Amino acid sequence: MPRARSTKTDSYQIQAAPLEDAGSGCFSGFVIVPFAVILLSVLLGTLALKKANPLPMASLDSMPDSIPSNLSPIFRREVLYWADSISRWASASNLDPNLVATIMQIESCGDPRATSGAGAMGLFQVMPFHFHAGDDPYNPETNASRGLAYLVRSLASANGDARLAMAGYNGGIGIIPRAEWSWHAETKRYVQYGAPIYNDAISGITVSDALDEWYTKYGVSLCSQASQRLGLP
C-alpha cells in the first residue's frame, strides 16, 4: 500500500524571479508604470481564476491511499465463485480484494469445508484458537471475519508489505521481523508463490504464470475438491 505521493510544490518553483535594477535593461522609465499596471491586472485575474476553480481534492496530501475495487481475472474459477463476497469482505476490512483472493487461492482454492492436518479450517484456513465460542468455523462469513482480522494485523505488523504479511499469515505474525532463512519451509514456499500471484493480480494481466505453476504443483487436488464442493461443472 504505497503511500500517496506528495503533490506539494517545492519552494523554488513558486519564488518570484529577482527584479532587474531600475532603469536598466530594455525598459525605459516612461513604460515602467503602465507595465506595472498591466502586470498587476494579470496577477489579479489569475488569483480570481484560481478562486473560481480550486484544486481538485485528489491533489491534497491528506487523501487516503486508494484500494482497488476490481478483482483480477487470473484466479481459479473456484475462487472467482466468491468474487462478490471477496469484494465485500475486503471492503469491510479495508483490504485489497486481490490480496484477499490470493490468500484464499493458496489456502483453500475456494473450498468452504477445506481442512488441514494442523487443524486449520474453511476458506481462509483459520486455526481453531482464532474463533469465538459458538462460532461455526466453516460458515464463510465467520471464517472470513476471523481470517481477515488476522491478515489485517499481519499487514500492520509488516508496515503494509504484502509479501511479509503473507508470511505472517502463514507462519505467525512473530516471524515477520525475523531473517527469512529462519522461516519454516512451508512459509518460504507460501511466499514464493503467493507474492508473485498477488503481483500478477494487481498488474492488470489476465493470465498468471505464477498461479499456473502453483496450481500444477500444489493446487490440482485442492481445486478439484473445491469445484466438487461448489457444484461447478
PDB file of N, CA and C in Angstrom, residues 145-218:
ATOM      1  N   SER A 145     -14.344 -13.334   8.490  1.00  0.00           N
ATOM      2  CA  SER A 145     -14.181 -12.321   9.534  1.00  0.00           C
ATOM      3  C   SER A 145     -12.963 -12.607  10.402  1.00  0.00           C
ATOM      4  N   ARG A 146     -12.824 -13.860  10.840  1.00  0.00           N
ATOM      5  CA  ARG A 146     -11.706 -14.215  11.717  1.00  0.00           C
ATOM      6  C   ARG A 146     -10.373 -14.241  10.947  1.00  0.00           C
ATOM      7  N   GLY A 147     -10.396 -14.804   9.749  1.00  0.00           N
ATOM      8  CA  GLY A 147      -9.168 -14.889   8.966  1.00  0.00           C
ATOM      9  C   GLY A 147      -8.655 -13.525   8.533  1.00  0.00           C
ATOM     10  N   LEU A 148      -9.536 -12.669   8.054  1.00  0.00           N
ATOM     11  CA  LEU A 148      -9.097 -11.370   7.558  1.00  0.00           C
ATOM     12  C   LEU A 148      -8.713 -10.426   8.694  1.00  0.00           C
ATOM     13  N   ALA A 149      -9.276 -10.636   9.862  1.00  0.00           N
ATOM     14  CA  ALA A 149      -8.848  -9.846  11.025  1.00  0.00           C
ATOM     15  C   ALA A 149      -7.368 -10.122  11.307  1.00  0.00           C
ATOM     16  N   TYR A 150      -6.967 -11.382  11.167  1.00  0.00           N
ATOM     17  CA  TYR A 150      -5.565 -11.727  11.383  1.00  0.00           C
ATOM     18  C   TYR A 150      -4.692 -11.191  10.250  1.00  0.00           C
ATOM     19  N   LEU A 151      -5.223 -11.194   9.028  1.00  0.00           N
ATOM     20  CA  LEU A 151      -4.470 -10.645   7.899  1.00  0.00           C
ATOM     21  C   LEU A 151      -4.245  -9.149   8.089  1.00  0.00           C
ATOM     22  N   VAL A 152      -5.250  -8.452   8.586  1.00  0.00           N
ATOM     23  CA  VAL A 152      -5.103  -7.011   8.857  1.00  0.00           C
ATOM     24  C   VAL A 152      -3.996  -6.773   9.874  1.00  0.00           C
ATOM     25  N   ARG A 153      -3.973  -7.577  10.932  1.00  0.00           N
ATOM     26  CA  ARG A 153      -2.924  -7.452  11.951  1.00  0.00           C
ATOM     27  C   ARG A 153      -1.546  -7.759  11.359  1.00  0.00           C
ATOM     28  N   SER A 154      -1.496  -8.770  10.522  1.00  0.00           N
ATOM     29  CA  SER A 154      -0.242  -9.150   9.901  1.00  0.00           C
ATOM     30  C   SER A 154       0.263  -8.044   8.977  1.00  0.00           C
ATOM     31  N   LEU A 155      -0.647  -7.458   8.225  1.00  0.00           N
ATOM     32  CA  LEU A 155      -0.275  -6.390   7.305  1.00  0.00           C
ATOM     33  C   LEU A 155       0.222  -5.165   8.067  1.00  0.00           C
ATOM     34  N   ALA A 156      -0.411  -4.876   9.193  1.00  0.00           N
ATOM     35  CA  ALA A 156       0.017  -3.743  10.017  1.00  0.00           C
ATOM     36  C   ALA A 156       1.414  -4.003  10.591  1.00  0.00           C
ATOM     37  N   SER A 157       1.658  -5.216  11.038  1.00  0.00           N
ATOM     38  CA  SER A 157       2.977  -5.563  11.591  1.00  0.00           C
ATOM     39  C   SER A 157       4.057  -5.521  10.513  1.00  0.00           C
ATOM     40  N   ALA A 158       3.643  -5.759   9.265  1.00  0.00           N
ATOM     41  CA  ALA A 158       4.586  -5.744   8.145  1.00  0.00           C
ATOM     42  C   ALA A 158       4.695  -4.364   7.502  1.00  0.00           C
ATOM     43  N   ASN A 159       4.087  -3.355   8.142  1.00  0.00           N
ATOM     44  CA  ASN A 159       4.134  -1.984   7.617  1.00  0.00           C
ATOM     45  C   ASN A 159       3.630  -1.894   6.180  1.00  0.00           C
ATOM     46  N   GLY A 160       2.585  -2.677   5.889  1.00  0.00           N
ATOM     47  CA  GLY A 160       1.959  -2.611   4.578  1.00  0.00           C
ATOM     48  C   GLY A 160       2.613  -3.461   3.508  1.00  0.00           C
ATOM     49  N   ASP A 161       3.644  -4.209   3.854  1.00  0.00           N
ATOM     50  CA  ASP A 161       4.328  -5.077   2.883  1.00  0.00           C
ATOM     51  C   ASP A 161       3.517  -6.356   2.727  1.00  0.00           C
ATOM     52  N   ALA A 162       2.885  -6.513   1.570  1.00  0.00           N
ATOM     53  CA  ALA A 162       2.003  -7.664   1.357  1.00  0.00           C
ATOM     54  C   ALA A 162       2.756  -8.985   1.431  1.00  0.00           C
ATOM     55  N   ARG A 163       3.981  -9.002   0.946  1.00  0.00           N
ATOM     56  CA  ARG A 163       4.770 -10.244   0.966  1.00  0.00           C
ATOM     57  C   ARG A 163       5.024 -10.690   2.397  1.00  0.00           C
ATOM     58  N   LEU A 164       5.465  -9.764   3.247  1.00  0.00           N
ATOM     59  CA  LEU A 164       5.713 -10.105   4.646  1.00  0.00           C
ATOM     60  C   LEU A 164       4.413 -10.432   5.369  1.00  0.00           C
ATOM     61  N   ALA A 165       3.331  -9.764   4.976  1.00  0.00           N
ATOM     62  CA  ALA A 165       2.030 -10.046   5.590  1.00  0.00           C
ATOM     63  C   ALA A 165       1.600 -11.475   5.297  1.00  0.00           C
ATOM     64  N   MET A 166       1.873 -11.948   4.085  1.00  0.00           N
ATOM     65  CA  MET A 166       1.562 -13.338   3.748  1.00  0.00           C
ATOM     66  C   MET A 166       2.374 -14.296   4.607  1.00  0.00           C
ATOM     67  N   ALA A 167       3.644 -13.962   4.807  1.00  0.00           N
ATOM     68  CA  ALA A 167       4.484 -14.810   5.646  1.00  0.00           C
ATOM     69  C   ALA A 167       3.930 -14.856   7.064  1.00  0.00           C
ATOM     70  N   GLY A 168       3.498 -13.709   7.575  1.00  0.00           N
ATOM     71  CA  GLY A 168       2.926 -13.650   8.906  1.00  0.00           C
ATOM     72  C   GLY A 168       1.609 -14.395   8.999  1.00  0.00           C
ATOM     73  N   TYR A 169       0.823 -14.352   7.929  1.00  0.00           N
ATOM     74  CA  TYR A 169      -0.459 -15.053   7.936  1.00  0.00           C
ATOM     75  C   TYR A 169      -0.240 -16.559   8.000  1.00  0.00           C
ATOM     76  N   ASN A 170       0.768 -17.022   7.309  1.00  0.00           N
ATOM     77  CA  ASN A 170       1.029 -18.458   7.285  1.00  0.00           C
ATOM     78  C   ASN A 170       1.800 -18.947   8.498  1.00  0.00           C
ATOM     79  N   GLY A 171       2.842 -18.214   8.866  1.00  0.00           N
ATOM     80  CA  GLY A 171       3.749 -18.702   9.900  1.00  0.00           C
ATOM     81  C   GLY A 171       3.601 -18.043  11.255  1.00  0.00           C
ATOM     82  N   GLY A 172       2.692 -17.069  11.348  1.00  0.00           N
ATOM     83  CA  GLY A 172       2.524 -16.344  12.594  1.00  0.00           C
ATOM     84  C   GLY A 172       3.174 -14.975  12.513  1.00  0.00           C
ATOM     85  N   ILE A 173       2.503 -13.963  13.052  1.00  0.00           N
ATOM     86  CA  ILE A 173       2.988 -12.594  12.951  1.00  0.00           C
ATOM     87  C   ILE A 173       4.397 -12.445  13.532  1.00  0.00           C
ATOM     88  N   GLY A 174       4.731 -13.267  14.523  1.00  0.00           N
ATOM     89  CA  GLY A 174       6.026 -13.163  15.162  1.00  0.00           C
ATOM     90  C   GLY A 174       7.209 -13.383  14.242  1.00  0.00           C
ATOM     91  N   ILE A 175       7.001 -14.024  13.079  1.00  0.00           N
ATOM     92  CA  ILE A 175       8.136 -14.295  12.201  1.00  0.00           C
ATOM     93  C   ILE A 175       8.471 -13.112  11.298  1.00  0.00           C
ATOM     94  N   ILE A 176       7.587 -12.126  11.233  1.00  0.00           N
ATOM     95  CA  ILE A 176       7.787 -11.023  10.286  1.00  0.00           C
ATOM     96  C   ILE A 176       9.134 -10.328  10.450  1.00  0.00           C
ATOM     97  N   PRO A 177       9.552  -9.995  11.671  1.00  0.00           N
ATOM     98  CA  PRO A 177      10.851  -9.313  11.802  1.00  0.00           C
ATOM     99  C   PRO A 177      12.060 -10.238  11.731  1.00  0.00           C
ATOM    100  N   ARG A 178      11.834 -11.533  11.658  1.00  0.00           N
ATOM    101  CA  ARG A 178      12.952 -12.475  11.651  1.00  0.00           C
ATOM    102  C   ARG A 178      13.580 -12.587  10.269  1.00  0.00           C
ATOM    103  N   ALA A 179      14.822 -13.019  10.229  1.00  0.00           N
ATOM    104  CA  ALA A 179      15.500 -13.257   8.960  1.00  0.00           C
ATOM    105  C   ALA A 179      14.774 -14.375   8.202  1.00  0.00           C
ATOM    106  N   GLU A 180      14.671 -14.220   6.901  1.00  0.00           N
ATOM    107  CA  GLU A 180      13.897 -15.179   6.106  1.00  0.00           C
ATOM    108  C   GLU A 180      14.490 -16.581   6.138  1.00  0.00           C
ATOM    109  N   TRP A 181      15.802 -16.687   6.327  1.00  0.00           N
ATOM    110  CA  TRP A 181      16.386 -18.035   6.357  1.00  0.00           C
ATOM    111  C   TRP A 181      15.866 -18.851   7.536  1.00  0.00           C
ATOM    112  N   SER A 182      15.318 -18.153   8.553  1.00  0.00           N
ATOM    113  CA  SER A 182      14.821 -18.857   9.732  1.00  0.00           C
ATOM    114  C   SER A 182      13.350 -19.276   9.597  1.00  0.00           C
ATOM    115  N   TRP A 183      12.694 -18.863   8.518  1.00  0.00           N
ATOM    116  CA  TRP A 183      11.293 -19.223   8.333  1.00  0.00           C
ATOM    117  C   TRP A 183      11.169 -20.719   8.047  1.00  0.00           C
ATOM    118  N   HIS A 184      10.011 -21.284   8.392  1.00  0.00           N
ATOM    119  CA  HIS A 184       9.728 -22.678   8.055  1.00  0.00           C
ATOM    120  C   HIS A 184       9.645 -22.830   6.534  1.00  0.00           C
ATOM    121  N   ALA A 185       9.945 -24.020   6.051  1.00  0.00           N
ATOM    122  CA  ALA A 185       9.922 -24.286   4.607  1.00  0.00           C
ATOM    123  C   ALA A 185       8.546 -23.983   4.020  1.00  0.00           C
ATOM    124  N   GLU A 186       7.493 -24.298   4.774  1.00  0.00           N
ATOM    125  CA  GLU A 186       6.139 -24.052   4.275  1.00  0.00           C
ATOM    126  C   GLU A 186       5.891 -22.565   4.071  1.00  0.00           C
ATOM    127  N   THR A 187       6.378 -21.747   5.003  1.00  0.00           N
ATOM    128  CA  THR A 187       6.197 -20.303   4.887  1.00  0.00           C
ATOM    129  C   THR A 187       6.990 -19.751   3.707  1.00  0.00           C
ATOM    130  N   LYS A 188       8.196 -20.238   3.522  1.00  0.00           N
ATOM    131  CA  LYS A 188       9.004 -19.812   2.370  1.00  0.00           C
ATOM    132  C   LYS A 188       8.288 -20.145   1.065  1.00  0.00           C
ATOM    133  N   ARG A 189       7.723 -21.343   1.003  1.00  0.00           N
ATOM    134  CA  ARG A 189       7.008 -21.763  -0.205  1.00  0.00           C
ATOM    135  C   ARG A 189       5.740 -20.935  -0.392  1.00  0.00           C
ATOM    136  N   TYR A 190       5.074 -20.627   0.719  1.00  0.00           N
ATOM    137  CA  TYR A 190       3.847 -19.822   0.683  1.00  0.00           C
ATOM    138  C   TYR A 190       4.127 -18.468   0.044  1.00  0.00           C
ATOM    139  N   VAL A 191       5.209 -17.837   0.477  1.00  0.00           N
ATOM    140  CA  VAL A 191       5.584 -16.523  -0.050  1.00  0.00           C
ATOM    141  C   VAL A 191       6.130 -16.631  -1.472  1.00  0.00           C
ATOM    142  N   GLN A 192       6.837 -17.715  -1.742  1.00  0.00           N
ATOM    143  CA  GLN A 192       7.419 -17.930  -3.064  1.00  0.00           C
ATOM    144  C   GLN A 192       6.351 -17.886  -4.151  1.00  0.00           C
ATOM    145  N   TYR A 193       5.179 -18.441  -3.856  1.00  0.00           N
ATOM    146  CA  TYR A 193       4.099 -18.435  -4.837  1.00  0.00           C
ATOM    147  C   TYR A 193       3.104 -17.303  -4.595  1.00  0.00           C
ATOM    148  N   GLY A 194       2.827 -17.022  -3.336  1.00  0.00           N
ATOM    149  CA  GLY A 194       1.814 -16.018  -3.040  1.00  0.00           C
ATOM    150  C   GLY A 194       2.176 -14.628  -3.513  1.00  0.00           C
ATOM    151  N   ALA A 195       3.419 -14.201  -3.289  1.00  0.00           N
ATOM    152  CA  ALA A 195       3.818 -12.851  -3.676  1.00  0.00           C
ATOM    153  C   ALA A 195       3.738 -12.633  -5.190  1.00  0.00           C
ATOM    154  N   PRO A 196       4.271 -13.542  -6.026  1.00  0.00           N
ATOM    155  CA  PRO A 196       4.141 -13.348  -7.475  1.00  0.00           C
ATOM    156  C   PRO A 196       2.685 -13.404  -7.955  1.00  0.00           C
ATOM    157  N   ILE A 197       1.879 -14.261  -7.345  1.00  0.00           N
ATOM    158  CA  ILE A 197       0.465 -14.321  -7.728  1.00  0.00           C
ATOM    159  C   ILE A 197      -0.208 -12.977  -7.445  1.00  0.00           C
ATOM    160  N   TYR A 198       0.061 -12.435  -6.271  1.00  0.00           N
ATOM    161  CA  TYR A 198      -0.533 -11.130  -5.922  1.00  0.00           C
ATOM    162  C   TYR A 198      -0.015 -10.037  -6.859  1.00  0.00           C
ATOM    163  N   ASN A 199       1.267 -10.050  -7.153  1.00  0.00           N
ATOM    164  CA  ASN A 199       1.819  -9.050  -8.067  1.00  0.00           C
ATOM    165  C   ASN A 199       1.178  -9.144  -9.442  1.00  0.00           C
ATOM    166  N   ASP A 200       0.943 -10.374  -9.908  1.00  0.00           N
ATOM    167  CA  ASP A 200       0.260 -10.552 -11.196  1.00  0.00           C
ATOM    168  C   ASP A 200      -1.170 -10.027 -11.121  1.00  0.00           C
ATOM    169  N   ALA A 201      -1.819 -10.254  -9.999  1.00  0.00           N
ATOM    170  CA  ALA A 201      -3.214  -9.834  -9.844  1.00  0.00           C
ATOM    171  C   ALA A 201      -3.366  -8.326  -9.915  1.00  0.00           C
ATOM    172  N   ILE A 202      -2.409  -7.597  -9.377  1.00  0.00           N
ATOM    173  CA  ILE A 202      -2.540  -6.127  -9.372  1.00  0.00           C
ATOM    174  C   ILE A 202      -1.883  -5.472 -10.582  1.00  0.00           C
ATOM    175  N   SER A 203      -1.263  -6.280 -11.446  1.00  0.00           N
ATOM    176  CA  SER A 203      -0.569  -5.722 -12.614  1.00  0.00           C
ATOM    177  C   SER A 203      -1.492  -5.495 -13.804  1.00  0.00           C
ATOM    178  N   GLY A 204      -2.679  -6.101 -13.754  1.00  0.00           N
ATOM    179  CA  GLY A 204      -3.627  -5.924 -14.854  1.00  0.00           C
ATOM    180  C   GLY A 204      -3.581  -7.010 -15.904  1.00  0.00           C
ATOM    181  N   ILE A 205      -2.702  -8.009 -15.751  1.00  0.00           N
ATOM    182  CA  ILE A 205      -2.653  -9.091 -16.727  1.00  0.00           C
ATOM    183  C   ILE A 205      -3.830 -10.045 -16.487  1.00  0.00           C
ATOM    184  N   THR A 206      -4.108 -10.870 -17.472  1.00  0.00           N
ATOM    185  CA  THR A 206      -5.266 -11.760 -17.384  1.00  0.00           C
ATOM    186  C   THR A 206      -4.894 -13.222 -17.154  1.00  0.00           C
ATOM    187  N   VAL A 207      -3.618 -13.558 -17.289  1.00  0.00           N
ATOM    188  CA  VAL A 207      -3.148 -14.929 -17.066  1.00  0.00           C
ATOM    189  C   VAL A 207      -1.888 -14.846 -16.221  1.00  0.00           C
ATOM    190  N   SER A 208      -1.808 -15.676 -15.184  1.00  0.00           N
ATOM    191  CA  SER A 208      -0.662 -15.646 -14.283  1.00  0.00           C
ATOM    192  C   SER A 208       0.139 -16.934 -14.386  1.00  0.00           C
ATOM    193  N   ASP A 209       1.374 -16.821 -14.829  1.00  0.00           N
ATOM    194  CA  ASP A 209       2.256 -17.988 -14.873  1.00  0.00           C
ATOM    195  C   ASP A 209       2.538 -18.494 -13.460  1.00  0.00           C
ATOM    196  N   ALA A 210       2.636 -17.572 -12.525  1.00  0.00           N
ATOM    197  CA  ALA A 210       2.909 -17.959 -11.134  1.00  0.00           C
ATOM    198  C   ALA A 210       1.763 -18.793 -10.570  1.00  0.00           C
ATOM    199  N   LEU A 211       0.540 -18.378 -10.850  1.00  0.00           N
ATOM    200  CA  LEU A 211      -0.610 -19.137 -10.356  1.00  0.00           C
ATOM    201  C   LEU A 211      -0.697 -20.491 -11.051  1.00  0.00           C
ATOM    202  N   ASP A 212      -0.414 -20.509 -12.357  1.00  0.00           N
ATOM    203  CA  ASP A 212      -0.444 -21.773 -13.091  1.00  0.00           C
ATOM    204  C   ASP A 212       0.587 -22.751 -12.534  1.00  0.00           C
ATOM    205  N   GLU A 213       1.764 -22.228 -12.175  1.00  0.00           N
ATOM    206  CA  GLU A 213       2.800 -23.098 -11.614  1.00  0.00           C
ATOM    207  C   GLU A 213       2.371 -23.628 -10.249  1.00  0.00           C
ATOM    208  N   TRP A 214       1.806 -22.739  -9.418  1.00  0.00           N
ATOM    209  CA  TRP A 214       1.308 -23.194  -8.107  1.00  0.00           C
ATOM    210  C   TRP A 214       0.234 -24.263  -8.290  1.00  0.00           C
ATOM    211  N   TYR A 215      -0.679 -24.034  -9.223  1.00  0.00           N
ATOM    212  CA  TYR A 215      -1.786 -24.977  -9.444  1.00  0.00           C
ATOM    213  C   TYR A 215      -1.237 -26.346  -9.866  1.00  0.00           C
ATOM    214  N   THR A 216      -0.297 -26.346 -10.789  1.00  0.00           N
ATOM    215  CA  THR A 216       0.261 -27.606 -11.279  1.00  0.00           C
ATOM    216  C   THR A 216       0.959 -28.390 -10.166  1.00  0.00           C
ATOM    217  N   LYS A 217       1.694 -27.674  -9.305  1.00  0.00           N
ATOM    218  CA  LYS A 217       2.478 -28.346  -8.269  1.00  0.00           C
ATOM    219  C   LYS A 217       1.670 -28.682  -7.016  1.00  0.00           C
ATOM    220  N   TYR A 218       0.741 -27.800  -6.650  1.00  0.00           N
ATOM    221  CA  TYR A 218       0.081 -27.969  -5.357  1.00  0.00           C
ATOM    222  C   TYR A 218      -1.447 -27.857  -5.392  1.00  0.00           C
TER     223      TYR A 218
END
